[in-house]
CSV table of C-alpha atoms and ligand atoms in Angstrom, one decimal:
chain,number,residue,atom,x,y,z
F,1,MET,CA,-155.0,91.8,6.8
F,2,ASN,CA,-155.6,89.2,5.1
F,3,ARG,CA,-153.9,88.7,1.7
F,4,VAL,CA,-154.8,86.5,-0.7
F,5,LEU,CA,-153.9,83.6,-2.6
F,6,ASN,CA,-152.3,85.5,-6.6
F,7,PHE,CA,-152.4,83.2,-9.6
F,8,SER,CA,-152.7,86.2,-11.7
F,9,ALA,CA,-150.3,86.7,-14.8
F,10,GLY,CA,-148.2,89.5,-14.5
F,11,PRO,CA,-148.4,92.0,-12.8
F,12,ALA,CA,-148.5,89.6,-10.2
F,13,ALA,CA,-147.5,87.9,-6.8
F,14,LEU,CA,-144.1,89.3,-5.2
F,15,PRO,CA,-142.2,87.5,-2.3
F,16,PHE,CA,-144.2,89.0,0.9
F,17,GLU,CA,-140.1,89.8,2.3
F,18,VAL,CA,-140.1,91.5,-0.6
F,19,LEU,CA,-143.0,93.7,0.4
F,20,SER,CA,-142.1,93.5,4.0
F,21,GLN,CA,-139.0,95.3,3.4
F,22,ALA,CA,-139.9,98.0,0.9
F,23,GLN,CA,-142.2,99.2,3.4
F,24,ARG,CA,-139.9,99.2,6.5
F,25,GLU,CA,-137.3,100.8,3.9
F,26,LEU,CA,-140.7,103.7,2.4
F,27,LEU,CA,-139.8,106.8,4.4
F,28,ASP,CA,-136.0,106.0,5.5
F,29,PHE,CA,-133.7,104.4,3.2
F,30,ASN,CA,-130.1,103.3,4.5
F,31,GLY,CA,-130.6,106.3,6.9
F,32,THR,CA,-130.8,109.0,4.1
F,33,GLY,CA,-133.9,109.8,5.6
F,34,MET,CA,-135.8,109.9,2.5
F,35,SER,CA,-137.3,107.3,0.3
F,36,VAL,CA,-134.9,105.6,-2.5
F,37,MET,CA,-138.2,107.2,-4.4
F,38,GLU,CA,-136.6,110.2,-3.8
F,39,GLN,CA,-132.8,109.4,-3.8
F,40,SER,CA,-131.5,111.4,-7.4
F,41,HIS,CA,-130.3,109.2,-9.6
F,42,ARG,CA,-127.2,110.3,-9.9
F,43,GLY,CA,-126.7,109.6,-5.9
F,44,LYS,CA,-124.7,107.4,-3.7
F,45,ALA,CA,-127.5,105.6,-2.1
F,46,TYR,CA,-129.9,105.1,-5.4
F,47,GLU,CA,-126.7,103.9,-8.2
F,48,THR,CA,-125.2,100.8,-5.1
F,49,VAL,CA,-128.6,99.6,-5.5
F,50,HIS,CA,-128.9,100.2,-9.1
F,51,MET,CA,-125.2,97.9,-9.3
F,52,ARG,CA,-126.3,95.5,-6.4
F,53,ALA,CA,-128.7,94.6,-9.4
F,54,ILE,CA,-126.7,94.1,-12.1
F,55,ALA,CA,-124.2,92.5,-10.5
F,56,ARG,CA,-126.8,90.3,-8.9
F,57,LEU,CA,-128.7,89.3,-12.2
F,58,ARG,CA,-125.5,88.7,-14.0
F,59,GLN,CA,-124.1,86.4,-11.1
F,60,LEU,CA,-127.5,84.2,-11.2
F,61,MET,CA,-127.6,84.3,-14.7
F,62,LYS,CA,-123.8,82.9,-14.8
F,63,ILE,CA,-124.4,85.8,-17.5
F,64,PRO,CA,-120.7,86.1,-20.3
F,65,ASP,CA,-119.2,88.8,-19.4
F,66,ASP,CA,-118.9,90.4,-23.2
F,67,TYR,CA,-123.0,90.6,-22.9
F,68,SER,CA,-124.9,93.9,-20.9
F,69,VAL,CA,-127.6,93.8,-18.7
F,70,VAL,CA,-129.7,97.2,-19.3
F,71,PHE,CA,-133.0,98.4,-18.1
F,72,LEU,CA,-135.2,99.3,-20.3
F,73,GLN,CA,-138.6,101.2,-20.3
F,74,GLY,CA,-142.0,100.9,-22.4
F,75,GLY,CA,-142.4,97.4,-21.4
F,76,ALA,CA,-141.9,93.9,-23.2
F,77,SER,CA,-144.6,95.8,-25.8
F,78,MET,CA,-142.1,98.3,-26.6
F,79,GLN,CA,-139.3,95.5,-27.6
F,80,PHE,CA,-141.2,94.4,-30.6
F,81,ALA,CA,-140.3,98.0,-32.1
F,82,GLN,CA,-137.9,98.7,-30.5
F,83,VAL,CA,-135.8,95.0,-32.0
F,84,PRO,CA,-136.7,96.1,-35.6
F,85,LEU,CA,-136.0,100.2,-35.5
F,86,ASN,CA,-131.8,98.6,-34.2
F,87,PHE,CA,-131.4,95.4,-36.1
F,88,LEU,CA,-133.5,95.1,-39.4
F,89,SER,CA,-132.1,98.1,-42.1
F,90,ALA,CA,-133.7,98.2,-44.9
F,91,GLY,CA,-133.0,95.6,-48.0
F,92,GLN,CA,-132.8,93.0,-44.2
F,93,LYS,CA,-134.8,90.3,-44.1
F,94,ALA,CA,-136.3,89.6,-40.0
F,95,ALA,CA,-137.4,86.0,-39.5
F,96,TYR,CA,-140.3,85.6,-36.7
F,97,VAL,CA,-141.3,82.1,-35.6
F,98,VAL,CA,-145.4,83.1,-33.6
F,99,ASN,CA,-146.8,80.5,-30.9
F,100,GLY,CA,-148.7,83.4,-29.7
F,101,THR,CA,-150.7,86.5,-29.2
F,102,TRP,CA,-147.3,87.6,-28.2
F,103,GLY,CA,-145.4,86.7,-30.7
F,104,ASP,CA,-148.4,87.5,-32.9
F,105,LYS,CA,-147.5,91.1,-31.6
F,106,ALA,CA,-144.0,90.9,-32.3
F,107,ILE,CA,-144.3,90.3,-36.2
F,108,ALA,CA,-147.3,92.4,-36.5
F,109,GLU,CA,-145.0,95.9,-35.3
F,110,ALA,CA,-141.6,94.3,-37.0
F,111,LYS,CA,-143.8,95.0,-40.0
F,112,ILE,CA,-144.7,98.3,-39.4
F,113,VAL,CA,-141.0,99.2,-39.3
F,114,ALA,CA,-139.7,96.3,-42.1
F,115,ALA,CA,-142.7,98.8,-44.5
F,116,SER,CA,-141.4,101.8,-43.0
F,117,ARG,CA,-137.5,101.0,-45.0
F,118,GLY,CA,-137.9,98.4,-47.7
F,119,ALA,CA,-137.1,95.6,-45.6
F,120,GLU,CA,-139.0,92.2,-44.8
F,121,VAL,CA,-140.2,90.4,-41.9
F,122,LEU,CA,-141.0,86.5,-42.7
F,123,LEU,CA,-143.4,83.9,-41.2
F,124,ALA,CA,-140.2,81.2,-39.9
F,125,ALA,CA,-143.1,79.1,-38.4
F,126,SER,CA,-146.2,79.1,-37.5
F,127,SER,CA,-148.8,77.3,-34.6
F,128,LYS,CA,-152.6,78.6,-34.9
F,129,ASP,CA,-154.3,76.3,-35.5
F,130,ALA,CA,-158.5,76.5,-37.4
F,131,LYS,CA,-159.8,78.0,-34.5
F,132,GLY,CA,-157.1,81.0,-34.2
F,133,SER,CA,-156.0,80.0,-31.0
F,134,TYR,CA,-152.4,77.4,-30.3
F,135,GLN,CA,-152.2,74.4,-28.2
F,136,SER,CA,-148.2,73.9,-29.3
F,137,ALA,CA,-145.7,76.0,-30.1
F,138,PRO,CA,-144.2,75.6,-33.4
F,139,LEU,CA,-139.8,72.7,-32.9
F,140,GLN,CA,-137.0,74.2,-33.5
F,141,PRO,CA,-136.5,72.2,-36.9
F,142,LEU,CA,-139.8,72.9,-38.9
F,143,TRP,CA,-138.9,77.3,-38.5
F,144,SER,CA,-137.3,78.7,-41.9
F,145,VAL,CA,-135.1,81.1,-41.4
F,146,PRO,CA,-132.3,81.9,-44.4
F,147,ASN,CA,-129.5,82.7,-43.4
F,148,GLU,CA,-128.6,85.9,-44.6
F,149,ALA,CA,-131.6,86.9,-41.8
F,150,ALA,CA,-130.5,89.4,-39.4
F,151,TYR,CA,-132.1,88.0,-36.8
F,152,VAL,CA,-135.0,85.1,-35.5
F,153,HIS,CA,-137.3,86.3,-33.0
F,154,TYR,CA,-139.6,84.1,-30.8
F,155,ALA,CA,-141.3,84.5,-27.8
F,156,SER,CA,-139.8,81.5,-24.8
F,157,ASN,CA,-142.9,81.2,-23.6
F,158,GLU,CA,-146.1,82.3,-23.9
F,159,THR,CA,-147.9,83.5,-21.4
F,160,ILE,CA,-151.0,83.4,-22.4
F,161,HIS,CA,-151.9,80.0,-24.2
F,162,GLY,CA,-149.4,78.0,-21.3
F,163,ILE,CA,-147.1,76.8,-23.9
F,164,GLN,CA,-143.6,77.2,-23.1
F,165,TYR,CA,-140.4,76.4,-25.2
F,166,GLY,CA,-137.4,73.9,-23.0
F,167,ILE,CA,-139.5,71.8,-20.6
F,168,SER,CA,-137.3,68.7,-21.2
F,169,ASP,CA,-134.4,70.2,-23.3
F,170,ALA,CA,-132.8,73.0,-24.8
F,171,LEU,CA,-134.5,76.4,-26.1
F,172,PRO,CA,-134.2,76.7,-29.5
F,173,SER,CA,-131.3,78.7,-30.6
F,174,LEU,CA,-129.9,79.0,-34.4
F,175,GLU,CA,-126.9,80.9,-32.8
F,176,SER,CA,-124.7,77.6,-34.4
F,177,ARG,CA,-125.7,78.5,-37.5
F,178,GLY,CA,-125.0,81.6,-37.2
F,179,ILE,CA,-128.1,83.4,-36.8
F,180,SER,CA,-128.3,86.2,-33.9
F,181,THR,CA,-131.7,84.5,-32.3
F,182,ILE,CA,-133.6,87.1,-30.3
F,183,CYS,CA,-136.1,85.8,-27.8
F,184,ASP,CA,-139.2,87.3,-25.7
F,185,MET,CA,-139.1,86.1,-22.0
F,186,SER,CA,-141.1,88.4,-20.1
F,187,SER,CA,-142.8,85.3,-18.6
F,188,ASP,CA,-140.2,82.8,-18.5
F,189,LEU,CA,-136.9,85.0,-16.7
F,190,MET,CA,-135.8,83.7,-13.9
F,191,TRP,CA,-137.0,80.4,-12.5
F,192,ARG,CA,-134.7,77.9,-14.5
F,193,PRO,CA,-131.1,78.7,-15.2
F,194,ILE,CA,-130.9,79.1,-19.1
F,195,ASN,CA,-127.6,78.8,-21.5
F,196,VAL,CA,-127.3,82.8,-22.0
F,197,SER,CA,-125.2,82.6,-24.6
F,198,ASP,CA,-127.6,80.8,-26.5
F,199,PHE,CA,-128.7,83.7,-27.3
F,200,SER,CA,-128.4,87.1,-28.8
F,201,MET,CA,-130.7,89.0,-27.1
F,202,ILE,CA,-133.1,88.3,-24.2
F,203,TYR,CA,-135.3,90.7,-22.7
F,204,ALA,CA,-138.4,90.4,-20.0
F,205,GLY,CA,-141.0,92.4,-18.0
F,206,ALA,CA,-139.9,92.6,-15.1
F,207,GLN,CA,-143.7,92.1,-13.3
F,208,LYS,CA,-143.7,88.0,-13.5
F,209,ASN,CA,-140.2,87.1,-11.4
F,210,LEU,CA,-138.4,89.9,-11.2
F,211,GLY,CA,-140.3,92.8,-9.9
F,212,PRO,CA,-143.1,95.4,-10.2
F,213,SER,CA,-144.0,96.4,-14.0
F,214,GLY,CA,-142.2,99.3,-15.5
F,215,VAL,CA,-139.6,98.5,-15.7
F,216,THR,CA,-137.8,95.7,-18.8
F,217,LEU,CA,-134.5,94.1,-18.3
F,218,LEU,CA,-132.5,93.0,-22.3
F,219,ILE,CA,-129.6,91.0,-21.8
F,220,ALA,CA,-127.5,91.3,-24.8
F,221,LYS,CA,-124.1,90.1,-26.7
F,222,ARG,CA,-122.6,93.8,-26.2
F,223,LYS,CA,-121.2,92.9,-30.4
F,224,PHE,CA,-124.9,92.5,-31.4
F,225,LEU,CA,-125.5,95.6,-29.9
F,226,ASP,CA,-122.9,97.5,-32.2
F,227,VAL,CA,-124.9,96.4,-35.3
F,228,GLY,CA,-127.7,98.3,-34.1
F,229,ASP,CA,-129.2,101.8,-36.6
F,230,SER,CA,-126.8,104.5,-35.3
F,231,ARG,CA,-129.7,107.0,-37.6
F,232,ILE,CA,-132.9,106.4,-34.2
F,233,PRO,CA,-133.1,108.4,-32.0
F,234,LYS,CA,-130.4,107.9,-28.8
F,235,MET,CA,-132.9,106.7,-26.2
F,236,LEU,CA,-134.0,103.9,-28.4
F,237,GLN,CA,-130.8,103.1,-29.4
F,238,TYR,CA,-129.9,100.2,-27.6
F,239,ARG,CA,-126.1,101.4,-27.0
F,240,THR,CA,-127.4,104.8,-25.5
F,241,HIS,CA,-128.6,102.9,-22.2
F,242,ALA,CA,-126.2,100.5,-22.1
F,243,GLU,CA,-122.8,102.6,-22.5
F,244,ALA,CA,-124.5,104.2,-19.8
F,245,ASP,CA,-124.7,101.5,-17.2
F,246,SER,CA,-128.8,102.3,-17.9
F,247,LEU,CA,-128.1,105.9,-16.6
F,248,TYR,CA,-127.8,107.9,-20.2
F,249,ASN,CA,-131.9,109.3,-18.4
F,250,THR,CA,-134.0,109.1,-15.0
F,251,PRO,CA,-134.6,105.3,-14.7
F,252,PRO,CA,-137.6,103.4,-13.2
F,253,THR,CA,-135.9,104.0,-10.1
F,254,PHE,CA,-138.2,102.5,-7.1
F,255,ALA,CA,-139.0,99.3,-9.9
F,256,ILE,CA,-135.2,98.4,-10.1
F,257,TYR,CA,-135.0,98.4,-6.2
F,258,LEU,CA,-137.7,96.1,-6.0
F,259,VAL,CA,-135.9,94.5,-8.8
F,260,ASP,CA,-132.6,94.1,-6.2
F,261,LEU,CA,-135.2,92.9,-3.6
F,262,VAL,CA,-136.9,90.5,-5.3
F,263,LEU,CA,-133.4,89.3,-6.7
F,264,GLY,CA,-131.8,89.0,-3.5
F,265,TRP,CA,-134.7,86.1,-2.0
F,266,ILE,CA,-133.8,84.7,-5.4
F,267,GLU,CA,-130.5,84.6,-3.9
F,268,GLN,CA,-131.2,83.6,-0.3
F,269,GLN,CA,-133.9,80.8,-1.8
F,270,GLY,CA,-130.4,79.4,-3.2
F,271,GLY,CA,-130.5,80.4,-6.6
F,272,LEU,CA,-132.3,79.0,-9.9
F,273,GLU,CA,-131.5,75.4,-9.6
F,274,ALA,CA,-133.0,75.6,-6.3
F,275,ILE,CA,-136.1,77.8,-7.4
F,276,GLU,CA,-136.3,75.4,-10.5
F,277,ARG,CA,-137.2,72.5,-8.3
F,278,LEU,CA,-139.6,74.4,-6.4
F,279,ASN,CA,-140.5,75.4,-9.8
F,280,ARG,CA,-141.7,71.8,-11.2
F,281,ASN,CA,-143.6,71.2,-8.4
F,282,LYS,CA,-145.8,73.4,-7.7
F,283,ALA,CA,-146.5,73.1,-11.8
F,284,SER,CA,-146.8,69.6,-11.5
F,285,ALA,CA,-149.6,69.4,-8.4
F,286,ILE,CA,-151.9,71.4,-10.3
F,287,TYR,CA,-150.8,69.2,-13.9
F,288,GLY,CA,-151.8,66.1,-11.4
F,289,ALA,CA,-154.9,67.7,-10.1
F,290,ILE,CA,-156.2,68.3,-14.1
F,291,GLU,CA,-155.0,65.0,-14.7
F,292,ALA,CA,-156.4,62.9,-11.9
F,293,SER,CA,-159.3,64.5,-12.6
F,294,GLY,CA,-161.2,62.1,-15.0
F,295,GLY,CA,-161.2,64.6,-17.6
F,296,PHE,CA,-163.3,67.4,-15.4
F,297,TYR,CA,-159.8,69.6,-16.6
F,298,ARG,CA,-159.5,69.0,-19.0
F,299,CYS,CA,-155.3,71.1,-20.3
F,300,PRO,CA,-155.6,71.7,-24.4
F,301,VAL,CA,-151.7,72.2,-25.3
F,302,GLU,CA,-149.2,69.9,-26.7
F,303,ALA,CA,-148.4,67.7,-23.9
F,304,SER,CA,-144.0,68.1,-24.0
F,305,GLN,CA,-144.5,72.3,-23.8
F,306,ARG,CA,-147.3,72.5,-20.9
F,307,SER,CA,-146.1,75.0,-19.5
F,308,VAL,CA,-144.5,75.5,-15.7
F,309,MET,CA,-145.3,78.7,-15.4
F,310,ASN,CA,-149.1,79.4,-16.9
F,311,VAL,CA,-151.2,76.7,-16.4
F,312,VAL,CA,-154.3,76.9,-19.2
F,313,VAL,CA,-157.0,74.7,-17.5
F,314,ARG,CA,-161.1,74.1,-19.2
F,315,LEU,CA,-163.7,73.2,-17.1
F,316,PRO,CA,-166.7,70.7,-19.0
F,317,ASP,CA,-168.3,74.5,-20.6
F,318,GLU,CA,-168.3,78.2,-19.7
F,319,ARG,CA,-170.7,77.8,-16.7
F,320,ALA,CA,-168.2,75.6,-15.2
F,321,GLU,CA,-165.7,78.1,-15.9
F,322,GLU,CA,-166.9,81.4,-14.4
F,323,ALA,CA,-168.6,78.9,-10.7
F,324,PHE,CA,-165.2,77.4,-10.5
F,325,VAL,CA,-163.1,81.8,-10.9
F,326,ALA,CA,-166.1,83.1,-8.3
F,327,GLN,CA,-165.9,79.9,-5.5
F,328,ALA,CA,-161.7,80.3,-6.0
F,329,GLU,CA,-162.3,83.6,-4.8
F,330,GLN,CA,-165.2,83.4,-2.1
F,331,ALA,CA,-161.6,80.6,-1.3
F,332,GLY,CA,-158.6,83.5,-1.7
F,333,PHE,CA,-156.9,82.3,-5.0
F,334,VAL,CA,-157.0,85.1,-7.1
F,335,GLY,CA,-156.2,85.8,-10.6
F,336,LEU,CA,-157.3,82.8,-12.6
F,337,LYS,CA,-159.0,84.1,-14.8
F,338,GLY,CA,-157.9,82.9,-18.3
F,339,HIS,CA,-157.0,85.8,-20.7
F,340,ARG,CA,-159.9,87.4,-22.3
F,341,SER,CA,-158.7,86.5,-25.8
F,342,ALA,CA,-158.3,82.9,-24.5
F,343,GLY,CA,-160.6,82.0,-21.7
F,344,GLY,CA,-161.1,78.7,-19.7
F,345,ILE,CA,-159.0,79.3,-16.4
F,346,ARG,CA,-154.9,80.3,-15.9
F,347,VAL,CA,-153.7,79.4,-13.1
F,348,SER,CA,-149.6,80.9,-12.7
F,349,LEU,CA,-146.5,80.3,-10.7
F,350,TYR,CA,-144.8,82.2,-10.6
F,351,ASN,CA,-141.0,82.0,-8.4
F,352,ALA,CA,-143.3,84.2,-5.4
F,353,VAL,CA,-146.0,81.4,-5.2
F,354,THR,CA,-145.7,79.0,-3.0
F,355,LEU,CA,-145.4,74.6,-3.7
F,356,GLU,CA,-148.0,75.9,-0.5
F,357,ALA,CA,-150.6,78.1,-2.1
F,358,ALA,CA,-149.9,75.7,-5.3
F,359,GLN,CA,-151.2,72.9,-3.2
F,360,ARG,CA,-154.0,74.7,-1.8
F,361,LEU,CA,-155.1,75.0,-5.1
F,362,ALA,CA,-154.8,71.9,-6.3
F,363,ALA,CA,-156.9,70.4,-3.9
F,364,PHE,CA,-159.0,73.1,-4.2
F,365,MET,CA,-160.0,72.0,-7.7
F,366,THR,CA,-160.3,68.4,-6.6
F,367,SER,CA,-162.4,69.6,-4.2
F,368,PHE,CA,-165.0,72.1,-6.9
F,369,ALA,CA,-164.5,69.2,-9.3
F,370,ALA,CA,-165.9,66.9,-6.5
F,371,SER,CA,-168.4,69.0,-5.8
F,372,PHE,CA,-170.1,70.1,-8.9
R,1,PMP,N1,-144.3,89.6,-23.9
R,1,PMP,C1,-145.2,88.1,-23.9
R,1,PMP,C2,-144.6,87.0,-23.2
R,1,PMP,C3,-146.3,88.9,-22.0
R,1,PMP,O1,-146.6,87.7,-21.5
R,1,PMP,C4,-146.4,89.8,-22.1
R,1,PMP,C5,-147.3,90.6,-21.2
R,1,PMP,N2,-148.4,89.4,-20.6
R,1,PMP,C6,-145.7,91.1,-23.7
R,1,PMP,C7,-145.5,90.4,-24.2
R,1,PMP,C8,-145.7,92.2,-23.5
R,1,PMP,O2,-145.4,93.1,-22.0
R,1,PMP,P1,-146.0,94.5,-21.5
R,1,PMP,O3,-147.4,94.4,-21.1
R,1,PMP,O4,-144.9,94.4,-20.4
R,1,PMP,O5,-146.1,95.7,-23.4
């Protein structure tokens, strides 16, 4: 077996120990004589996994008791529609901060919902530059959000552009102004401790720091879920899933099982404080290689907002970038090509990427620059 060093943006690397355990348990889960995939979602064996995953999330993230933890399907993209369907009623306004592709997609979906029911979507702030790209995120004091807004929505880490809020300060929140703050943390959740009560709702697709694709995590204040629209189909109402402990219908059981294993692995690493230290060291190794390259490598992102999870790197030209990706692949580093809309190189450093892998890539970057 020859496992590569995987720097993909998601689906992304999973901890080796987790994959090994899943392999060991695949055919006979816990002496039940069948796979966890084959168990009824109403049976004891699966229920134990399901409830343990929720309990681990609560404990690792210090989620307050008045918050629900919910597993959904449809990816984070489904949330772009489900959020306004639940919380943007006729006559109301919602505000969106756009600092990249994902914010752009979220506001576009909200506008469709708003138009269909006589609501309004406001652009609270955008950092789109003249070329239609993004190199920074609008700082919270620049957000324009009226007090009567039903909610404000933003993505805390823009996976494609490598722009992250809260690198050296707290994540933005307007909760203290009484404005419900909703955050897409798909590529941000679970690499560091955060203050959950700064948000009315957080959501994240699992396929970065939490597990495989196919399950979306939602953490939301119960009181906030209560105000959600009850005239939309039941499956789309958050309360349906919150009230049923995410067992209203068949959940993605195997994905949730893997999430549970990943959470157990995070516990073993020492929890979120320990994981954060490691992640920051990984990011320092890559940003350090960029800075030491004398301009060969360049990170276009505003220095104070450079993402710890997704490092975007530009080389002198596209030819150099193509050569880098090809040679890196030969050397066992994969998943480094930037998003097709942004170009360049992108190094994703989610939890399962080891410090050693990041250091080895940094060394490769240095030798590539010297030889190019
Ligand atoms: N938001 C962010 C910040 C993302 O990075 C992604 C996926 N990369 C999405 C939303 C969309 O997620 P999904 O593909 O699970 O719908």
